[in-house]
Every structure is written in C-alpha cells, then in structure tokens.
mmCIF file of C-alpha atoms in Angstrom:
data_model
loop_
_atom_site.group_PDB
_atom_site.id
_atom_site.type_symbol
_atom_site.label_atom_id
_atom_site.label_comp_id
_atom_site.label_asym_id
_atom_site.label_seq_id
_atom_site.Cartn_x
_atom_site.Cartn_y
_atom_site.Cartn_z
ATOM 1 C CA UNK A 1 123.796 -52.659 -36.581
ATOM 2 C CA UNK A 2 123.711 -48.834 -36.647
ATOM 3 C CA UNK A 3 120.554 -47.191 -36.996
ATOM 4 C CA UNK A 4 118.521 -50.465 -36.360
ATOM 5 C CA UNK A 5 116.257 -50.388 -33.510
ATOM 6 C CA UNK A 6 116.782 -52.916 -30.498
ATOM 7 C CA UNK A 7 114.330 -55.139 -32.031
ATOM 8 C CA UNK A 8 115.802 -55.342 -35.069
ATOM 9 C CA UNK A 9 119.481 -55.373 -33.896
ATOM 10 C CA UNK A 10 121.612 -58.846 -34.216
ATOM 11 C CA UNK A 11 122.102 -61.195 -31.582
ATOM 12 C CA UNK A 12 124.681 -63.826 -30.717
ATOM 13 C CA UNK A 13 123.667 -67.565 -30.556
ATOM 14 C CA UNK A 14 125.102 -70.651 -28.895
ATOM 15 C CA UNK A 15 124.699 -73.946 -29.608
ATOM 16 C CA UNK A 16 124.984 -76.980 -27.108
ATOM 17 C CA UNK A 17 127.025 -79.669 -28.437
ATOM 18 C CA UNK A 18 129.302 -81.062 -25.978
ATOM 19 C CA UNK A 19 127.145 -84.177 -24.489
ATOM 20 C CA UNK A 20 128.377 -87.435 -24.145
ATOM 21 C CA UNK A 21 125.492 -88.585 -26.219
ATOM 22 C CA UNK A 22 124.593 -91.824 -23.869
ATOM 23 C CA UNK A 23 121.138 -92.370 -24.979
ATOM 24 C CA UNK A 24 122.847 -92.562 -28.872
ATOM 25 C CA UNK A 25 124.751 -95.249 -28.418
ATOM 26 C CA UNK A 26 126.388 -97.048 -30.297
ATOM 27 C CA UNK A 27 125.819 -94.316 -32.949
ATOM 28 C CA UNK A 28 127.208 -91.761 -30.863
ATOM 29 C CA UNK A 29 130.344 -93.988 -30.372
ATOM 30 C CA UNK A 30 131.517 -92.850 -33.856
ATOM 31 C CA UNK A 31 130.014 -89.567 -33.991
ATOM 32 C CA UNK A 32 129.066 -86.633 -31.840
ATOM 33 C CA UNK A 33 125.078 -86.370 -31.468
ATOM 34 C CA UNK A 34 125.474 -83.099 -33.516
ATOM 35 C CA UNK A 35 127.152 -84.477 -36.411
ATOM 36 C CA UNK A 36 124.534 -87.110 -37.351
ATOM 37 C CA UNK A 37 123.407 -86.865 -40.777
ATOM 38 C CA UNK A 38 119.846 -86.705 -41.420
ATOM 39 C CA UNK A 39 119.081 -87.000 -44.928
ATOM 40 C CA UNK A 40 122.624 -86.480 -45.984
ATOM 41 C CA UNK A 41 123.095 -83.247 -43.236
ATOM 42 C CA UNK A 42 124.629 -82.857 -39.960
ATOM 43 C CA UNK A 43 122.039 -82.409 -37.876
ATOM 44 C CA UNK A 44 124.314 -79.314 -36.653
ATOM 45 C CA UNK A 45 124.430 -77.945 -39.910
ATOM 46 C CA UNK A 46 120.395 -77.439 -40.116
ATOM 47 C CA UNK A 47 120.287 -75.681 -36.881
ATOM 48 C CA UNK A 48 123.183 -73.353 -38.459
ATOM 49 C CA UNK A 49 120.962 -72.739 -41.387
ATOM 50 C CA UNK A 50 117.965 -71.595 -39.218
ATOM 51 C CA UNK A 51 120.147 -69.225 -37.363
ATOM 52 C CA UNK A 52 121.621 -67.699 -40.398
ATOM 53 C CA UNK A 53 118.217 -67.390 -41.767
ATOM 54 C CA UNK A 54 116.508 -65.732 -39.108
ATOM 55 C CA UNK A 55 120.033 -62.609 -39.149
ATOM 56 C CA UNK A 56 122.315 -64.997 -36.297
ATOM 57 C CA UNK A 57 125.714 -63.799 -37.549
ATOM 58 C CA UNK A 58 127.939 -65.324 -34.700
ATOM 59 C CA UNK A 59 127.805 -68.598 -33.315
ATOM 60 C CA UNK A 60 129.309 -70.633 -30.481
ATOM 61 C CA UNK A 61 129.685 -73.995 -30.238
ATOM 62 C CA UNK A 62 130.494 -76.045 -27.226
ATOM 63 C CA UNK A 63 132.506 -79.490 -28.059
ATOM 64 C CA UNK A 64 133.995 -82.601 -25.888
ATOM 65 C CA UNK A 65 132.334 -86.272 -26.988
ATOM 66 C CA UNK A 66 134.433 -86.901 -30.480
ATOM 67 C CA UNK A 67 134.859 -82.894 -31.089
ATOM 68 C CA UNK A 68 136.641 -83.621 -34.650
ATOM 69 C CA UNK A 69 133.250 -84.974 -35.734
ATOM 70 C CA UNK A 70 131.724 -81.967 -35.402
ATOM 71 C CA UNK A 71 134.322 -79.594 -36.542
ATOM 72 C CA UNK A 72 134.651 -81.674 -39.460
ATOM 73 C CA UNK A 73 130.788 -81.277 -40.464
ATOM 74 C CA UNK A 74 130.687 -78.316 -39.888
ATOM 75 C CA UNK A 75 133.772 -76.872 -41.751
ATOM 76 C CA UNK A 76 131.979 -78.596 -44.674
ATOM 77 C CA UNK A 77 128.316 -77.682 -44.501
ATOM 78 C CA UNK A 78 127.827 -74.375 -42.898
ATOM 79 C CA UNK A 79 126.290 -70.955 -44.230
ATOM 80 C CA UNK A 80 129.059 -68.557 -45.621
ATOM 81 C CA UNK A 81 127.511 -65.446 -43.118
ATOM 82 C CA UNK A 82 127.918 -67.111 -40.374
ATOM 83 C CA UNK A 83 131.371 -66.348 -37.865
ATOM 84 C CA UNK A 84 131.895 -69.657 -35.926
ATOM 85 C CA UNK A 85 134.009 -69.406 -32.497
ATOM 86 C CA UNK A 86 134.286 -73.068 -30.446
ATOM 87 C CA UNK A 87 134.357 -73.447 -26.774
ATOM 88 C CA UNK A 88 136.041 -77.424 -26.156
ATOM 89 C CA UNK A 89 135.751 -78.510 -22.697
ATOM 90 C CA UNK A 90 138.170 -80.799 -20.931
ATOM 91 C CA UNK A 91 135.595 -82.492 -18.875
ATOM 92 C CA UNK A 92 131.440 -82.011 -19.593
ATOM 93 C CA UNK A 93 129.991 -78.693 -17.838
ATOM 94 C CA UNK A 94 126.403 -79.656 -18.759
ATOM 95 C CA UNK A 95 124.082 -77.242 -20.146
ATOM 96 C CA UNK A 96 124.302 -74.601 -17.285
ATOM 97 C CA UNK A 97 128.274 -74.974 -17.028
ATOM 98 C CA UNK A 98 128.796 -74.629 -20.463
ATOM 99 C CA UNK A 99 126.634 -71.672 -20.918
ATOM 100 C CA UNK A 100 128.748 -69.672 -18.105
ATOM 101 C CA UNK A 101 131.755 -70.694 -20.088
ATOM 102 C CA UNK A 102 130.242 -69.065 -23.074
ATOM 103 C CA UNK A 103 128.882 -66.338 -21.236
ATOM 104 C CA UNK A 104 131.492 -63.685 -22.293
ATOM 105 C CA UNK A 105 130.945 -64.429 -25.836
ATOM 106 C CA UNK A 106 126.936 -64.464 -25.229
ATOM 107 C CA UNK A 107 126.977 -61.138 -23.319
ATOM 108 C CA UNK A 108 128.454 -59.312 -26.930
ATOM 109 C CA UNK A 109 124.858 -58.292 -27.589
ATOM 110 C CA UNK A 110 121.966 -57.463 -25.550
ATOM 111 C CA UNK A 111 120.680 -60.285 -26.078
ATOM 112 C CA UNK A 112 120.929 -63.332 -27.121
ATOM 113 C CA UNK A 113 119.847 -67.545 -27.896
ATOM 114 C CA UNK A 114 120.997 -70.925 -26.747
ATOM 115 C CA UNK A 115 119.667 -73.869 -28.388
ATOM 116 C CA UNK A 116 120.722 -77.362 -27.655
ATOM 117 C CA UNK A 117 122.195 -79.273 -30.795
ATOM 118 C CA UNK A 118 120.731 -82.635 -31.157
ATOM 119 C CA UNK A 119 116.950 -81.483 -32.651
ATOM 120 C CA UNK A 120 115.373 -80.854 -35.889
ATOM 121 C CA UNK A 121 113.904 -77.627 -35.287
ATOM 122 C CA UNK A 122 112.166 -74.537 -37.288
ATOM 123 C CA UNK A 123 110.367 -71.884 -35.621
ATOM 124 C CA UNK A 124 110.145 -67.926 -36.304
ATOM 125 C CA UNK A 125 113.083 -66.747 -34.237
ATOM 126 C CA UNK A 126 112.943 -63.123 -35.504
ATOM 127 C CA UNK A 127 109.325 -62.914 -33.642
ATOM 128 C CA UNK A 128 110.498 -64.805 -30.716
ATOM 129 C CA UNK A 129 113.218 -62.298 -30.168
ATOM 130 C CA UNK A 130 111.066 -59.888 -30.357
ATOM 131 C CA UNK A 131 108.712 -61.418 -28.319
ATOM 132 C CA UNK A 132 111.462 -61.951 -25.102
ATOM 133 C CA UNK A 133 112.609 -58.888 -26.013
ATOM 134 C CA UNK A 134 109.129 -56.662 -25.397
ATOM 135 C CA UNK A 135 108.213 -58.687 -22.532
ATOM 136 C CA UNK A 136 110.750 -57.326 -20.734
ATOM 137 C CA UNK A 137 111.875 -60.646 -19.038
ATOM 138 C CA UNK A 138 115.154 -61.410 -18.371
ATOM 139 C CA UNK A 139 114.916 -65.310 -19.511
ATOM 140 C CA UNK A 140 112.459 -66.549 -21.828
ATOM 141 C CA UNK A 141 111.825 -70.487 -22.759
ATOM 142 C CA UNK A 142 110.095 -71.631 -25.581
ATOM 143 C CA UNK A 143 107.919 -74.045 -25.310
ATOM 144 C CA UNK A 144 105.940 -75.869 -27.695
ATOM 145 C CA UNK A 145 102.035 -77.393 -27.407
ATOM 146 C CA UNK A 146 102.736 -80.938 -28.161
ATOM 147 C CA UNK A 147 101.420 -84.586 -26.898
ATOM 148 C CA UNK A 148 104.930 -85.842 -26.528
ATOM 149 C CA UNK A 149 105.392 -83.599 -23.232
ATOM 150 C CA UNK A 150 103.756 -86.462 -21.174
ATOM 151 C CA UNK A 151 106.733 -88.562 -22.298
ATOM 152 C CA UNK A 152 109.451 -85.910 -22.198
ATOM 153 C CA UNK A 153 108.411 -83.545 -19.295
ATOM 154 C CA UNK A 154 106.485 -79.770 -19.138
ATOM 155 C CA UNK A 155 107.224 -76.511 -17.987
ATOM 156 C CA UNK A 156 104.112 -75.065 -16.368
ATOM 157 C CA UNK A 157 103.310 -71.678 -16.577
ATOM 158 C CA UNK A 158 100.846 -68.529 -14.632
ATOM 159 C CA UNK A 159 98.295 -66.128 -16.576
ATOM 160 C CA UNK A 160 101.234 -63.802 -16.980
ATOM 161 C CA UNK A 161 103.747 -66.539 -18.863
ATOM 162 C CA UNK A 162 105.800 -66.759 -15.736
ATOM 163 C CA UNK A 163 107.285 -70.251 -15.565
ATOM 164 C CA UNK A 164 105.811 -71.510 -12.269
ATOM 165 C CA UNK A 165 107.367 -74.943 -12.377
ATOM 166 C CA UNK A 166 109.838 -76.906 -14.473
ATOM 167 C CA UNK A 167 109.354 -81.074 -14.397
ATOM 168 C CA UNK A 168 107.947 -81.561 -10.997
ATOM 169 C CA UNK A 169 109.769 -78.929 -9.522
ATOM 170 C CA UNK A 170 107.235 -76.140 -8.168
ATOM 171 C CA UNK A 171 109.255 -72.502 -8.302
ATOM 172 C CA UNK A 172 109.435 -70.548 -5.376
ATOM 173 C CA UNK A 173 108.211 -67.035 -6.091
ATOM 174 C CA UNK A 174 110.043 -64.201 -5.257
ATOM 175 C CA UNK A 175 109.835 -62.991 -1.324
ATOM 176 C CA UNK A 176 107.946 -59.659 -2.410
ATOM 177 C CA UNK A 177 105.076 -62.016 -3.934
ATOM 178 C CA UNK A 178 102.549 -63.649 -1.071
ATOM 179 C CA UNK A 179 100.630 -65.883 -3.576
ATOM 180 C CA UNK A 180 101.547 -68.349 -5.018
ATOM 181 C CA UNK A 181 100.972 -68.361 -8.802
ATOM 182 C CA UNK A 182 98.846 -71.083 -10.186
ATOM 183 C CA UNK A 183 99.330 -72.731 -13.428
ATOM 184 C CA UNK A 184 97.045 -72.270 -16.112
ATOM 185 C CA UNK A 185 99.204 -73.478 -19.160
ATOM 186 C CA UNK A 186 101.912 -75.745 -20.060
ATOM 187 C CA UNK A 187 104.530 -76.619 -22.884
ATOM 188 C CA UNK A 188 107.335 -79.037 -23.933
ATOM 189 C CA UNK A 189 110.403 -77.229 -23.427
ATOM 190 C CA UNK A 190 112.143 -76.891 -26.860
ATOM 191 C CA UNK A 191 115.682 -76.874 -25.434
ATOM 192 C CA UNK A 192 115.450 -72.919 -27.394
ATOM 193 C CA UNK A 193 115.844 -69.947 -24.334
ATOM 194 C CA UNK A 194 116.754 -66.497 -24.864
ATOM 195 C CA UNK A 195 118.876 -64.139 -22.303
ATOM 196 C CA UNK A 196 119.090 -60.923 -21.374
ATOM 197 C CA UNK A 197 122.781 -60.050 -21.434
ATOM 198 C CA UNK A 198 122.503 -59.013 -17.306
ATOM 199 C CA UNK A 199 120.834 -62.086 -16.823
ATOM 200 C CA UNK A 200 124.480 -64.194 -17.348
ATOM 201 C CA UNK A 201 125.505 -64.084 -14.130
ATOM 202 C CA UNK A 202 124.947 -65.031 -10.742
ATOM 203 C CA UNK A 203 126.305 -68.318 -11.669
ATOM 204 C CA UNK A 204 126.532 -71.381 -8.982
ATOM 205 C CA UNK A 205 130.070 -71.701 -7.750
ATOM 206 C CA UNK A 206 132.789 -72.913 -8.009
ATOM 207 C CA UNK A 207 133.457 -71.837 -11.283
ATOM 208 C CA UNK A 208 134.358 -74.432 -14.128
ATOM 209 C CA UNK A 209 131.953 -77.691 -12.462
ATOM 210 C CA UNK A 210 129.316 -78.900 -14.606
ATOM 211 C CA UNK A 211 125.432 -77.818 -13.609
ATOM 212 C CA UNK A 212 122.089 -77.774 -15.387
ATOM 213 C CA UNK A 213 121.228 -74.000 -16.662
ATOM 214 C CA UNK A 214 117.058 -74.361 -15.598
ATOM 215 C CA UNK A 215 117.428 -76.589 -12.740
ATOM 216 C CA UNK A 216 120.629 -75.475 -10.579
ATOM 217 C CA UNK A 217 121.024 -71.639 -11.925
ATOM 218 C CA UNK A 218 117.622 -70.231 -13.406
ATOM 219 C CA UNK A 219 115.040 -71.785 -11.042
ATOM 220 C CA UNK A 220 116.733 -70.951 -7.425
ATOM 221 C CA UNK A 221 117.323 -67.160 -8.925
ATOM 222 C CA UNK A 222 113.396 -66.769 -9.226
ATOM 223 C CA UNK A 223 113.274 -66.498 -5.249
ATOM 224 C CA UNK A 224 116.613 -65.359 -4.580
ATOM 225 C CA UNK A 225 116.547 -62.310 -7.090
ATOM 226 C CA UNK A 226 113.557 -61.867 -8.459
ATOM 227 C CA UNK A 227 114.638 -62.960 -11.776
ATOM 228 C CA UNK A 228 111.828 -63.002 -14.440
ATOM 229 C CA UNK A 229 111.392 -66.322 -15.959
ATOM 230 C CA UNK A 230 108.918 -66.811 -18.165
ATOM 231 C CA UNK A 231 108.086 -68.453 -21.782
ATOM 232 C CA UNK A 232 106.029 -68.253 -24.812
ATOM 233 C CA UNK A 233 104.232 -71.639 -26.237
ATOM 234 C CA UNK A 234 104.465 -72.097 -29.841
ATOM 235 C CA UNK A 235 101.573 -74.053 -31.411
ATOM 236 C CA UNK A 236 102.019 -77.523 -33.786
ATOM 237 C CA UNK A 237 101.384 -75.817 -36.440
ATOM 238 C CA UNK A 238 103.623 -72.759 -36.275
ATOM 239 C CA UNK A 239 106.726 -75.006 -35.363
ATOM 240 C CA UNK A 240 108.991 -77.910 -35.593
ATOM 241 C CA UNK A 241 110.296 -80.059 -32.725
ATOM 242 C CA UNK A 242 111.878 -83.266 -33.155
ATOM 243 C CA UNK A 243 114.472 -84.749 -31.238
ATOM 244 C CA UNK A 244 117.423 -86.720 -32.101
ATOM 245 C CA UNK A 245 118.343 -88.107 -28.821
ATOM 246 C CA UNK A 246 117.956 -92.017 -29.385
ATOM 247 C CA UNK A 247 118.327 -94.701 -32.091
ATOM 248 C CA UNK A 248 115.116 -94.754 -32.846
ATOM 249 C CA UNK A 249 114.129 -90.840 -33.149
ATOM 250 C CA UNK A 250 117.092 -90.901 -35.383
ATOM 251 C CA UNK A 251 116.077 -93.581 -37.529
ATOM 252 C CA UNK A 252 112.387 -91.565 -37.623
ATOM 253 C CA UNK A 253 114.074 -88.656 -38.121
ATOM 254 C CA UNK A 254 115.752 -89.942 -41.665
ATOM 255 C CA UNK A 255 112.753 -91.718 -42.762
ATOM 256 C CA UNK A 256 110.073 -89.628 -42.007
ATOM 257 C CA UNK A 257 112.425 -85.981 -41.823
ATOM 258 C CA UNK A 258 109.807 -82.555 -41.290
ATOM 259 C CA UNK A 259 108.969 -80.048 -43.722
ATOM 260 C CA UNK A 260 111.555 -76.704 -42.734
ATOM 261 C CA UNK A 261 109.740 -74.087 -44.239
ATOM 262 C CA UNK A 262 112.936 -71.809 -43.114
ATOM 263 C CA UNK A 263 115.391 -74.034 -44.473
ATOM 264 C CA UNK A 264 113.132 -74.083 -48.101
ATOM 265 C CA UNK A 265 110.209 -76.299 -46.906
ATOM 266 C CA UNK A 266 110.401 -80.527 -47.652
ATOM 267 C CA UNK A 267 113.699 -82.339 -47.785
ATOM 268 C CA UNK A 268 114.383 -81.607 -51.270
ATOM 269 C CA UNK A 269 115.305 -78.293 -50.524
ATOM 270 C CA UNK A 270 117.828 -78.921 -47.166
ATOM 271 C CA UNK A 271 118.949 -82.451 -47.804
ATOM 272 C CA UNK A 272 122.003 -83.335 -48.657
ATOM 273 C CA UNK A 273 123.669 -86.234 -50.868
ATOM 274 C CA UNK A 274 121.712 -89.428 -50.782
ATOM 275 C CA UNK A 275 120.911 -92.002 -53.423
ATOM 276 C CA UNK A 276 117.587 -90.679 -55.200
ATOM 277 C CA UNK A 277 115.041 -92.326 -54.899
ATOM 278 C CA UNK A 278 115.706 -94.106 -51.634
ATOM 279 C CA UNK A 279 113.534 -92.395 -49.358
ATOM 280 C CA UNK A 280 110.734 -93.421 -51.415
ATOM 281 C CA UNK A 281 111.354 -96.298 -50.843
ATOM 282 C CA UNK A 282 111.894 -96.615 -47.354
ATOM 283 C CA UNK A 283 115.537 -96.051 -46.880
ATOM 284 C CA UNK A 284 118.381 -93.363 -46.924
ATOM 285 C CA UNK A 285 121.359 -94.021 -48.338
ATOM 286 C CA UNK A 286 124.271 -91.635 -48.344
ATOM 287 C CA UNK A 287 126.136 -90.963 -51.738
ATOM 288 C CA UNK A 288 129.119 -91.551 -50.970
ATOM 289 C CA UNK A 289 128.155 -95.147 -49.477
ATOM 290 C CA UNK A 290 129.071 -98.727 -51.684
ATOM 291 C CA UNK A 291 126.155 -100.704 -52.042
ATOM 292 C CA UNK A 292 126.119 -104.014 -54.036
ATOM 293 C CA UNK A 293 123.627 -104.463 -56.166
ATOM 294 C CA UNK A 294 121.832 -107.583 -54.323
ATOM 295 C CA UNK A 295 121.458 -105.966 -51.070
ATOM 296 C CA UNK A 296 118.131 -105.335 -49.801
ATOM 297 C CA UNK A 297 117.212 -102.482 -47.297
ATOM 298 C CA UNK A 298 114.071 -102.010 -45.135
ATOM 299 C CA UNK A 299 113.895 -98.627 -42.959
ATOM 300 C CA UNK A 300 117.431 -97.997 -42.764
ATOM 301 C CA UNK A 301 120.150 -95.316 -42.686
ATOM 302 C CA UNK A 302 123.196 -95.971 -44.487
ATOM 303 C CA UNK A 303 125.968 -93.421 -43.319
ATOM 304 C CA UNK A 304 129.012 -92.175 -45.839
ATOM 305 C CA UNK A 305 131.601 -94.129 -46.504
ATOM 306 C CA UNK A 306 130.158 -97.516 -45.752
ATOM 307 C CA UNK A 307 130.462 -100.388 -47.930
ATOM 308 C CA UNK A 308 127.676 -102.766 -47.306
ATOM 309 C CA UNK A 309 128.883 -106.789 -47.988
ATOM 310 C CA UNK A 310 127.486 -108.603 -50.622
ATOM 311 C CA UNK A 311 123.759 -110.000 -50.026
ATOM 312 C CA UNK A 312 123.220 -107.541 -46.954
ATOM 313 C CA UNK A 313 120.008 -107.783 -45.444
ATOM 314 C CA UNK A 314 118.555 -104.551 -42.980
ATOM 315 C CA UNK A 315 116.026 -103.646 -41.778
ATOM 316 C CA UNK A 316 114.917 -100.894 -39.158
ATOM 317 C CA UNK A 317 118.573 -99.954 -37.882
ATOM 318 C CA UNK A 318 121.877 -97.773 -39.532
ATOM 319 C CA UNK A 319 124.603 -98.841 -41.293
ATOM 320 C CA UNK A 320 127.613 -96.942 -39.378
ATOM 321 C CA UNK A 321 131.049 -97.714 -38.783
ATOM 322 C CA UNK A 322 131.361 -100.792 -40.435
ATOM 323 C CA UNK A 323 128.297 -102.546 -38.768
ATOM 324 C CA UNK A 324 124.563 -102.273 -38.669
ATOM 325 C CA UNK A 325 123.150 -101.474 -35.384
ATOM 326 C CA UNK A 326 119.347 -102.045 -34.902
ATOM 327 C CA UNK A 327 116.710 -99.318 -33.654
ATOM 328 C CA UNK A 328 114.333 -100.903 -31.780
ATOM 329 C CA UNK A 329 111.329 -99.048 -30.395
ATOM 330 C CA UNK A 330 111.138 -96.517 -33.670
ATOM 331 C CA UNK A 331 108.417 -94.820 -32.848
ATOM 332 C CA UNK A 332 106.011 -93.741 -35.785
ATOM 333 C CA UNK A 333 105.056 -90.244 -34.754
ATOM 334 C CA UNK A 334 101.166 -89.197 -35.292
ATOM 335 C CA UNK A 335 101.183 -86.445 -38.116
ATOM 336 C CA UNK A 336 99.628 -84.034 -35.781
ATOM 337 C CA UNK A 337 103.016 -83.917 -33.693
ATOM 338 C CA UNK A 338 105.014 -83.292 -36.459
ATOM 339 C CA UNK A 339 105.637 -79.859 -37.498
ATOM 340 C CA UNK A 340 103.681 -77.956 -40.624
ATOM 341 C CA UNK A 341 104.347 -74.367 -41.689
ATOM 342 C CA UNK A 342 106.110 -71.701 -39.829
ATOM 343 C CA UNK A 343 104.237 -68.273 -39.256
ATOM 344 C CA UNK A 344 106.591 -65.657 -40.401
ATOM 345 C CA UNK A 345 109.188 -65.198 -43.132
ATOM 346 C CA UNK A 346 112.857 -65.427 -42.274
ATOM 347 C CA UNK A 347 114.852 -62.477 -42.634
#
C-alpha cells in the first residue's frame, strides 16, 4: 500500500490444496483434505481466516483430488476481503511443482507465504513476516518446538538459523563456506515458508513435472547458489500446529479442536453449525445432519447431510457419505503439544 513501509506492506499467500489425500482415506474419497469440516468448518476456510486476519488480501489455491469440494466450501465460508484466484492441475505437481505454477501470481509482491492446506494452524504471521523479512534471507521455514517431530521429522538448524539439514538429509553449504555448520537447534516444520520474490526461480526442469519445493528445489540451491535458507522456531505456547492428515488426527481434531486466539480464541468463536451441546458430550454433529432420536454416538463426527438409520450405534469413527468409517489409532494428544495463546494481535 502507498506510504507503508516494506514491513508493513501486503503480501500474497498460497495455499496447497491439490493432494491426493492418500493417508485420508476413505474420507478423502468424498472430499478433498481441505474441505473437511472441523467443527462445522472447512478446514480451508480457517486457514483463510488467519490470512485475512493477519492483512493477506490475495490468495491462491492449488486444486486436483475432488476440486468441486473445495470450491464449493470455500465459495460458502470465506472472509469478504479476501480476492481468491485458483490454480487446477491436470495431473499432481507436488508441493514444489505447484508452487512454480503459482509462482507468477506469488512474485506480485516482494514477498510472500505458502502454507499447505490440511492443518489447524494459528501463529503471528504479521511478526513472522517481519521476521523473514529483516533477516534478510531469501527463504524462511517455520518451525515449531514440539514432541511430535520425532514422529513427523525435523529440520535442523546452525547458531545463525541457517537450515543445515531437512529429515536426514545433511545440506551442503555453499562452495565459499569451508566448515561445515553444526546444528545446535531443531523444529517440526509447520508446512508455513515465506519467499523472497527473486527467490522463485531457478526451478528444476522440465517445466510442468511434479517435485517437492524443500527437497528437489530449495535444498540443492544452498550449494549451487548460495541461497539463504534458514527458519525461525516458534514455541508451544506462542502457536498452533495440528495436522489433519489421517483418520484419526481428524477425528482428534473435531473432538478435541485448539483454542485460535486469531480466529476469536475456543471453538465457540470459529465453529460452524453443529448440534449444541454435542461436543460436550463427546461427539460433533453437523446441523444439517438427520439423526433419530435412539441413536447413540461415542467420539464421532457426523458430516452434513447424513441421515443416520434408526438405532445407529458409533463410536470412534465419522459418519460420511452414507457410511461410518472407523478411526483407529486416534491418538489423544498430551495438552502440552497442543497450542495455547498466540503472542501478538492480528492486524
């Protein structure tokens, strides 16, 4: 905007959203990962929220797995401020190809976000941005201090936040460095990166074939070009990370959904439509859904437009296209993993 400093000037977001959702099934065989409700909400719609609450104006999405699902929830549940282009790919371009597909959207600022779209998450984006921006890198990840990176992987970083190794892969380090960096901190990536806008390029070739942004693009550029990679770590308590990848984080998700302090704090405030009273008692059941009276529900998600037979009995599994699919494995998430309030007020 004119007259705003860099730091204070918008920036365009994308959002990934075109995975085949394998881990999800069978969920994900009626419904994009993205268009999940949680508590009555596509999980897509939340993450819309947070960017429109932190100053995001313009938004991309990526579609292919069931793209009406998502179009449909989010034509119905998205914030007003928000301009919302797509990107629908024949085939999948994973994260990497679908970012260069994007890129000429993403390079309309000077910088800008990419967040993957099948998470709960709230964190202060206006301070992250700010954060990339004065560190003068030209990629930043953010990464979050959390037990559950022994289960989903770490990104390891040096005394100077460079990223020194993603998974097991060490980094190389650029040809004009002789030592070799050594790690003295690590995070769970959030699936949340920020770019410089001259750091969109370089990507692998042929154009148009699907590749992984950190692995095949980012991580080979560190000794190739010198390009800075590095991250900031955002504590439990200043964030909120949970994925939405499986059955069962779903089904934890719903029952036991994190206080968004940017989306106005506890579910009351960025739910959507369910029966009251429900969660309460250990279900979520959407409004629009037919229940008789005599059925009986035990940890379960019951999705719109389902009408449950007469003397249903569930327990720990969701109600969705005319069946009920069990989630076995829920895991019960210690409180200290789960996210509390967010430093920082959203502009």
């Amino acid at each position: 905007m004119k007259g705003q400093s860099e730091n204070a000037a918008p920036i365009r977001a994308m959002i990934l959203a075109a995975g085949l959702g394998t881990r999800m099934r069978p969920l994900t065989n009626y419904r994009a990962k993205p268009a999940l409700p949680v508590c009555g909400r596509p999980v897509i719609s939340l993450l819309l929220e947070l960017l429109a609450a932190h100053g995001v104006r313009e938004v991309l999405i990526n579609l292919h797995h069931h793209p009406d699902s998502i179009l449909e929830a989010v034509e119905a549940d998205h914030p007003e401020s928000l301009s919302i282009e797509w990107s629908e790919e024949p085939s999948p371009l994973g994260t990497g190809g679908g970012i260069e597909r994007a890129s000429e959207f993403l390079r309309g600022t000077a910088d800008c976000l990419v967040m993957a779209g099948d998470m709960l998450l709230d964190c202060d984006l206006t301070d992250l941005l700010t954060r990339h921006r004065t560190s003068g890198r030209d990629v930043t990840l953010i990464l979050r201090d959390d037990i559950r990176g022994e289960h989903f992987g770490t990104v390891g970083l040096d005394a100077a936040q460079r990223v020194t190794r993603i998974g097991k892969r060490i980094l190389d380090e650029p040809e004009d460095h002789s030592d070799v960096a050594k790690e003295v901190s690590r995070g769970l990536f959030t699936s949340l990166r920020f770019f410089r806008r001259d750091a969109l390029d370089h990507f692998p070739s042929p154009a148009g074939e699907a590749f992984e942004d950190l692995r095949d693009w980012l991580a080979p550029r560190v000794a190739s070009e010198g390009l800075t990679l590095g991250a900031e770590i955002l504590s439990e308590s200043d964030s909120v990370w949970e994925p939405v990848g499986t059955p069962a984080e779903y089904l934890e998700a719903n029952l036991a959904p994190p206080h968004l302090p940017s989306l106005g704090g506890s579910v009351a405030a960025w739910g959507g439509e369910v029966t009251p009273g429900g969660l309460a008692a250990g279900y979520v059941v959407a409004g629009a859904a037919s229940l008789p009276g005599d059925v009986e529900l035990e940890r379960c998600v019951v999705w719109d437009g389902e009408k449950l037979p007469a003397g249903f009995r569930g327990s720990d599994g969701v109600y969705a296209g005319g069946a009920f699919h069990a989630c076995p494995g829920a895991i019960r998430k210690p409180e200290s993993s789960r996210g509390g309030s967010v430093i920082g007020s959203a502009q």
